[in-house]
């Protein structure tokens, strides 16, 4: 680990596919590396099926939690902003970690777009929108599809920009996971995702594979960054986060906790049309039901001051 | 007792002090305190500002500068500290989400939070529209020693404007 913490430009590939471990690894590296000006750390990672919501989002608005539980899809919240993404092994995560001053989101996206466009010249064309989304233009049906999601975290000492790339993801799971039944029952100031049609690169070039793409990206990264390569054959290092459980533990515990998944959700109200046509409104703050309007005495006693995420299924049955 | 006067209001009161005889019951000491220099802003290199809003209780108001709000883009969510929390200078006391980026704000001075801007809960974009007036983030109680050090440890308006100019020149160079 000390080897990685020395700083300087580097490419690291995580061998873990656990979303909490990978998010913890990203944060640990950000906080502990001796960042050097002009250098960039590229982290590549993939997760087993998971939903990742942005720091100030509401999981009930963004995803169908029952669908996640039924299909063993993990729910997680990241430290950066932005909208909700669905991850599986067909979705590549890239993180570019720099000093605060060297943060440049557009430049990172331009690198990705030019690399892929150059490598798959006649297959498809990617371009970047004003909102810093990467779009694939389908020349046959003239549709535009989003293929990445971007988010960033900026602190005094470091900045990271991470983004996803849909290579070969299960779009059925993606759509079902992101379709919340509660979107219209919830009122909140939490950041809402902007929904877009998505597609995978493999739909346009069936030979695209994670392994070949990694090599293409690595070579292009070094070409663009002209920084010291650690040895002339060096492309990237693998890191096994299992070997660093102790260092990552505090972040993994936080990322997995009910506190971070549910309780830090910005305040919201949840409205339900109960069986006898009453509209019951729950007000939730810090994960706790602080107020209930229009409930009867039994309901009030049952739900008042309880944790919303624990009561959720009971509430839906009203 | 502490009074918080907006700048316009205070200049009218100063006038009143000159015209009305000494037996007027409003504390003239308070009116003497409300001079324009008390509303002078001081800045950090990370683009936070503070100004003293009450010299009696050493209370300051804290926010981010116009330069900072422009760099962030539209603020969509604001996480503010809990009243009563004590922070040291440079501790992160608030977090802003803007255009997919989550950024920390740092304390310009040691202090204990006394108030937060509740309006930001409904309208975080006030930080963009009015970074020095309606978009303030929090107020804090500061001890005497730190209040006296403000001019030494932070930049005044003129110094800050020069600092930003330097930053912009650097950006053009890279």
XYZ file of C-alpha atoms in Angstrom:
492
model
C 0.000 0.000 0.000
C 2.831 2.410 0.806
C 3.974 1.979 -2.753
C 0.691 3.428 -3.979
C 0.603 6.204 -1.417
C 3.831 7.726 -2.704
C 2.012 9.724 -5.340
C 2.815 10.419 -8.951
C 0.758 9.306 -11.938
C -0.339 5.707 -11.821
C -3.041 3.313 -12.957
C -4.578 0.996 -10.367
C -7.104 -1.753 -11.053
C -9.094 -3.080 -8.131
C -9.628 -6.842 -8.004
C -12.641 -6.447 -5.725
C -16.177 -6.333 -7.093
C -17.764 -5.260 -3.847
C -19.207 -1.753 -4.129
C -18.535 -0.813 -0.489
C -14.940 -1.991 -0.696
C -14.316 -0.126 -3.927
C -15.858 3.119 -2.709
C -13.803 2.786 0.479
C -10.636 2.155 -1.528
C -11.280 5.242 -3.616
C -11.729 7.415 -0.550
C -8.781 5.902 1.282
C -6.456 6.577 -1.647
C -7.814 10.112 -2.026
C -7.191 10.920 1.632
C -3.822 9.240 2.041
C -1.879 9.624 -1.182
C 0.729 12.335 -1.271
C -0.809 14.110 -4.212
C 1.633 15.795 -6.505
C 0.815 18.678 -8.810
C 0.047 17.680 -12.383
C -0.046 13.975 -11.560
C -3.139 11.850 -12.006
C -4.176 8.561 -10.492
C -6.511 6.487 -12.640
C -8.457 3.820 -10.739
C -10.412 1.230 -12.697
C -13.035 -0.869 -10.966
C -16.175 -2.893 -11.466
C -18.897 -3.881 -9.051
C -21.192 -6.874 -8.812
C -24.833 -5.790 -9.307
C -25.358 -2.638 -7.219
C -27.145 0.648 -7.183
C -25.049 3.676 -6.286
C -26.924 6.802 -5.251
C -25.382 10.269 -4.952
C -24.477 11.793 -1.580
C -27.659 13.824 -1.143
C -30.153 11.593 -2.874
C -33.163 9.720 -1.557
C -32.932 5.931 -2.124
C -36.726 5.589 -2.178
C -37.029 8.122 -4.990
C -34.152 6.738 -7.005
C -34.608 2.995 -6.855
C -37.045 0.158 -6.284
C -35.696 -1.125 -2.980
C -37.813 -4.263 -2.959
C -36.551 -5.175 -6.421
C -32.979 -4.721 -5.185
C -33.503 -6.993 -2.200
C -35.279 -9.657 -4.256
C -32.467 -9.737 -6.815
C -29.481 -9.468 -4.472
C -28.551 -6.059 -5.837
C -26.695 -4.015 -3.230
C -27.732 -0.482 -2.303
C -24.925 1.995 -1.722
C -24.365 5.736 -1.414
C -21.214 7.423 -2.655
C -19.436 10.474 -1.241
C -19.671 12.453 -4.460
C -22.753 14.160 -5.883
C -24.801 13.505 -8.983
C -27.439 10.943 -9.864
C -28.067 7.244 -9.388
C -26.236 4.615 -11.401
C -26.679 0.882 -11.819
C -23.471 -1.131 -11.694
C -22.603 -4.661 -12.720
C -19.554 -6.294 -14.231
C -20.454 -4.900 -17.633
C -20.151 -1.346 -16.329
C -16.642 0.028 -15.975
C -15.910 2.614 -13.287
C -13.095 5.083 -13.816
C -11.815 7.459 -11.155
C -9.346 10.220 -11.870
C -7.786 11.504 -8.678
C -5.729 14.720 -8.625
C -4.894 17.709 -6.452
C -7.751 20.149 -5.978
C -6.145 22.595 -8.393
C -5.727 20.058 -11.162
C -9.377 19.012 -11.158
C -10.699 19.156 -14.703
C -13.774 17.123 -15.392
C -14.171 18.033 -19.031
C -10.585 17.113 -19.840
C -11.119 13.661 -18.336
C -14.227 13.090 -20.421
C -12.508 14.372 -23.561
C -9.741 11.850 -22.973
C -12.234 9.006 -22.726
C -14.222 10.097 -25.752
C -11.194 10.573 -27.999
C -9.708 7.237 -26.907
C -12.859 5.292 -27.676
C -13.683 7.170 -30.856
C -10.163 6.548 -32.160
C -10.302 2.839 -31.328
C -13.738 2.086 -32.760
C -13.795 4.416 -35.698
C -16.632 3.143 -37.819
C -18.726 1.586 -35.131
C -20.098 4.545 -33.251
C -19.344 8.112 -32.322
C -19.337 9.567 -28.856
C -19.599 13.198 -27.903
C -19.891 15.273 -24.738
C -22.970 17.345 -23.932
C -23.082 20.675 -22.092
C -24.062 18.810 -18.958
C -20.837 16.791 -19.208
C -22.653 13.599 -20.170
C -21.204 11.306 -22.808
C -23.705 10.506 -25.521
C -23.645 7.852 -28.221
C -25.317 8.897 -31.412
C -27.027 6.010 -33.171
C -26.676 6.788 -36.879
C -29.378 4.286 -37.858
C -32.312 5.253 -35.657
C -31.006 8.767 -35.039
C -31.405 8.363 -31.290
C -29.053 9.632 -28.605
C -28.176 7.452 -25.666
C -26.278 8.181 -22.510
C -23.419 5.775 -21.826
C -21.734 7.363 -18.819
C -22.631 8.994 -15.529
C -20.245 11.447 -13.881
C -19.785 12.729 -10.350
C -17.098 14.498 -8.354
C -15.863 15.121 -4.845
C -13.762 18.194 -4.068
C -11.885 18.892 -0.848
C -9.064 21.187 0.165
C -6.339 18.703 -0.692
C -7.744 16.450 -3.395
C -10.399 16.141 -6.039
C -11.742 13.094 -7.756
C -13.970 12.707 -10.741
C -15.450 9.297 -11.282
C -17.571 8.153 -14.156
C -19.097 4.929 -15.433
C -18.965 3.410 -18.898
C -21.679 1.019 -20.020
C -19.862 -1.718 -21.906
C -22.124 -4.724 -21.533
C -24.557 -4.202 -18.679
C -27.811 -6.038 -18.012
C -30.133 -3.245 -19.087
C -33.204 -5.075 -17.848
C -31.932 -5.095 -14.271
C -30.829 -1.501 -14.742
C -34.282 -0.309 -15.774
C -36.152 -2.266 -13.130
C -33.786 -1.213 -10.343
C -34.042 2.462 -11.216
C -37.822 2.454 -11.505
C -39.065 3.548 -8.125
C -42.709 3.127 -7.226
C -42.373 5.945 -4.741
C -41.218 8.743 -6.959
C -44.517 10.552 -6.761
C -45.173 9.832 -3.115
C -42.122 11.716 -1.938
C -41.535 15.448 -1.653
C -38.003 16.521 -0.845
C -35.136 18.842 -1.659
C -32.841 15.893 -2.241
C -30.923 15.894 -5.500
C -32.955 14.138 -8.147
C -31.536 12.100 -10.985
C -32.194 13.190 -14.501
C -33.444 10.160 -16.362
C -32.038 9.367 -19.816
C -32.182 6.507 -22.281
C -29.060 4.426 -22.054
C -27.286 1.878 -24.179
C -24.151 -0.275 -24.019
C -21.119 -0.059 -26.281
C -21.419 -3.784 -26.954
C -24.740 -3.172 -28.706
C -22.751 -1.377 -31.414
C -19.546 -3.385 -31.378
C -20.048 -6.893 -30.104
C -16.334 -7.581 -29.745
C -15.827 -4.961 -27.060
C -14.486 -6.696 -23.993
C -13.490 -5.351 -20.608
C -9.930 -6.779 -20.899
C -9.094 -5.218 -24.269
C -10.697 -1.941 -23.307
C -8.532 -1.729 -20.171
C -5.383 -2.006 -22.281
C -6.593 0.572 -24.767
C -7.443 3.001 -21.986
C -4.158 2.449 -20.164
C -1.999 3.054 -23.227
C -3.970 6.166 -24.107
C -3.728 7.459 -20.527
C 0.066 7.254 -20.578
C 0.238 8.833 -23.995
C -1.807 11.767 -22.801
C -0.061 12.157 -19.492
C 3.560 12.008 -20.554
C 4.416 11.394 -16.908
C 6.936 8.976 -15.513
C 5.885 5.465 -16.210
C 7.143 3.086 -13.607
C 9.270 1.067 -16.039
C 8.871 1.013 -19.813
C 6.508 -1.979 -19.861
C 4.353 -0.671 -17.076
C 0.714 -0.208 -17.872
C -1.069 -0.699 -14.549
C -1.002 -2.329 -11.106
C -3.632 -4.581 -9.610
C -4.637 -3.894 -6.040
C -6.426 -6.428 -3.865
C -8.339 -4.460 -1.242
C -8.718 -7.644 0.825
C -5.086 -7.208 1.798
C -5.834 -3.784 3.262
C -8.974 -4.493 5.266
C -7.616 -2.692 8.325
C -6.991 0.539 6.490
C -10.309 0.434 4.668
C -12.437 -0.770 7.562
C -13.660 2.618 8.834
C -14.912 3.603 5.366
C -16.407 0.191 4.566
C -18.293 0.208 7.859
C -19.632 3.675 7.179
C -20.668 2.890 3.602
C -22.524 -0.260 4.685
C -24.235 1.331 7.681
C -27.943 2.061 7.862
C -26.914 5.493 9.044
C -25.175 6.318 5.772
C -27.620 4.516 3.509
C -30.829 5.831 5.026
C -30.404 8.318 7.835
C -28.351 10.914 5.979
C -31.088 11.200 3.359
C -32.249 14.845 3.257
C -35.604 15.465 5.007
C -38.664 14.359 3.040
C -42.374 13.679 3.286
C -43.892 10.380 2.221
C -47.575 10.428 1.305
C -49.725 7.339 1.039
C -53.341 6.806 0.067
C -54.554 4.437 2.761
C -57.239 1.783 2.204
C -60.135 3.942 3.334
C -59.169 6.855 1.104
C -57.300 8.792 3.773
C -54.147 10.584 2.675
C -51.540 9.960 5.345
C -48.399 12.080 5.279
C -45.192 11.032 7.044
C -42.418 13.565 7.663
C -38.977 12.062 7.917
C -35.826 13.735 9.156
C -32.509 11.967 9.793
C -34.264 8.714 8.989
C -36.841 9.114 11.791
C -40.575 9.644 11.324
C -40.955 12.977 13.082
C -44.556 13.745 12.230
C -47.598 11.943 10.851
C -50.690 13.695 9.488
C -54.125 12.060 9.146
C -53.288 8.798 10.808
C -55.498 7.103 13.360
C -54.342 6.478 16.939
C -53.019 2.951 16.323
C -51.064 3.976 13.253
C -49.592 6.941 15.077
C -48.387 4.796 17.945
C -47.001 2.194 15.607
C -44.985 4.574 13.420
C -44.247 7.750 15.344
C -40.525 8.250 16.059
C -39.559 4.994 14.423
C -36.912 4.513 11.760
C -38.585 4.964 8.385
C -36.518 2.309 6.606
C -37.590 -0.293 9.163
C -41.259 0.663 8.883
C -41.277 1.065 5.113
C -42.922 -2.211 4.159
C -45.571 -1.868 6.866
C -46.348 1.634 5.717
C -46.827 0.468 2.155
C -49.451 -1.961 3.349
C -51.685 0.703 4.791
C -28.462 42.605 23.626
C -27.262 42.314 20.098
C -28.485 44.166 17.067
C -27.958 43.152 13.486
C -28.389 46.082 11.110
C -28.211 45.879 7.355
C -25.858 48.490 5.929
C -28.534 50.843 4.608
C -30.443 50.897 7.841
C -27.370 51.620 9.920
C -26.395 54.783 8.062
C -29.796 56.279 8.846
C -29.387 55.471 12.514
C -25.990 57.161 12.643
C -27.630 60.284 11.350
C -30.255 59.986 14.074
C -27.541 59.780 16.714
C -26.173 63.166 15.676
C -29.546 64.876 15.686
C -31.151 63.500 18.824
C -30.148 64.583 22.343
C -28.203 62.249 24.586
C -31.140 61.165 26.722
C -32.483 59.008 23.877
C -32.861 55.520 25.325
C -31.391 53.384 22.547
C -27.860 52.486 23.505
C -25.552 54.851 21.682
C -22.763 52.363 22.221
C -24.560 50.001 19.843
C -24.973 52.735 17.270
C -21.295 53.643 17.542
C -20.433 50.038 16.781
C -22.372 49.995 13.553
C -19.794 51.697 11.353
C -19.139 50.541 7.825
C -15.839 48.863 8.735
C -17.713 46.283 10.815
C -19.342 45.068 7.661
C -16.062 44.739 5.903
C -15.510 41.265 4.612
C -12.348 39.276 5.106
C -11.482 36.338 2.889
C -9.581 33.065 2.936
C -7.497 31.632 0.115
C -10.181 29.011 -0.311
C -12.718 31.750 -1.067
C -14.742 31.776 2.135
C -15.595 35.170 3.639
C -16.550 36.406 7.055
C -17.732 39.682 8.474
C -18.304 40.745 12.045
C -22.001 41.210 12.608
C -21.915 41.895 16.313
C -18.868 43.293 18.060
C -20.436 42.793 21.501
C -20.824 39.064 21.193
C -17.965 38.560 18.691
C -20.333 36.988 16.222
C -19.302 36.604 12.602
C -21.229 35.638 9.516
C -19.619 33.206 7.065
C -20.214 32.450 3.404
C -18.472 31.762 0.118
C -17.354 34.443 -2.305
C -18.745 35.343 -5.683
C -15.650 33.830 -7.259
C -16.346 30.541 -5.470
C -20.015 30.375 -6.401
C -19.169 30.996 -10.028
C -16.607 28.208 -9.991
C -19.053 25.782 -8.382
C -21.963 26.372 -10.697
C -25.544 26.154 -9.502
C -25.779 24.878 -5.938
C -28.515 22.259 -5.688
C -28.056 21.099 -2.113
C -26.489 22.501 1.019
C -25.507 20.562 4.160
C -25.067 22.977 7.059
C -23.558 22.416 10.518
C -25.452 21.854 13.749
C -25.818 24.875 16.014
C -23.482 24.595 18.959
C -20.740 22.694 17.127
C -17.238 24.048 17.645
C -14.798 24.136 14.755
C -11.190 25.068 14.296
C -10.005 27.240 11.437
C -9.828 25.194 8.203
C -12.193 22.476 9.478
C -14.894 21.540 7.013
C -18.160 22.942 8.402
C -20.515 22.739 5.426
C -20.823 20.776 2.193
C -22.350 21.980 -1.046
C -23.539 19.949 -3.992
C -23.457 21.695 -7.338
C -23.669 20.233 -10.821
C -22.707 16.723 -9.649
C -19.755 17.834 -7.532
C -19.788 17.699 -3.745
C -17.436 20.299 -2.242
C -16.495 21.174 1.308
C -16.474 24.685 2.804
C -13.826 25.488 5.389
C -14.011 27.632 8.510
C -12.149 30.924 8.085
C -11.659 31.149 11.844
C -12.072 29.090 15.050
C -15.661 29.393 16.206
C -18.844 27.915 17.624
C -21.846 27.882 15.292
C -24.687 30.063 16.578
C -26.987 30.168 13.557
C -27.435 28.608 10.154
C -29.218 30.047 7.133
C -32.462 28.081 7.107
C -33.513 29.646 3.782
C -30.842 27.563 2.054
C -32.781 24.376 2.845
C -35.496 25.385 0.403
C -33.409 27.489 -1.932
C -29.770 26.473 -2.055
C -29.258 28.595 -5.177
C -29.373 31.747 -3.001
C -25.678 31.025 -2.601
C -25.258 31.750 -6.315
C -27.753 34.601 -6.573
C -26.606 36.456 -3.476
C -23.359 35.024 -2.055
C -22.735 37.989 0.273
C -26.255 38.794 1.410
C -29.022 36.213 1.322
C -26.718 33.293 0.575
C -24.707 33.367 3.811
C -24.050 29.917 5.276
C -23.644 30.197 9.040
C -22.893 32.476 11.968
C -20.344 31.724 14.655
C -19.166 33.030 18.010
C -15.443 33.741 18.006
C -13.128 34.469 20.932
C -11.434 37.833 21.470
C -7.979 36.788 20.444
C -9.140 35.438 17.098
C -11.319 38.468 16.396
C -8.313 40.716 16.874
C -6.251 38.542 14.530
C -8.690 38.742 11.633
C -6.876 41.494 9.792
C -3.590 39.640 10.094
C -4.752 36.147 9.227
C -7.249 36.889 6.436
C -7.318 39.046 3.313
C -9.285 42.270 3.147
C -11.347 43.164 0.087
C -8.475 44.783 -1.782
C -6.055 41.948 -1.057
C -8.659 39.378 -2.042
C -9.379 41.059 -5.372
C -5.681 40.988 -6.151
C -5.493 37.367 -5.078
C -8.318 36.395 -7.441
C -6.701 38.286 -10.263
C -3.578 36.208 -9.652
C -5.607 32.990 -9.695
C -7.308 33.919 -12.955
C -3.955 34.774 -14.549
C -2.616 31.403 -13.449
C -5.610 29.642 -14.952
C -5.050 31.351 -18.277
C -1.426 30.269 -18.240
C -2.176 26.542 -17.765
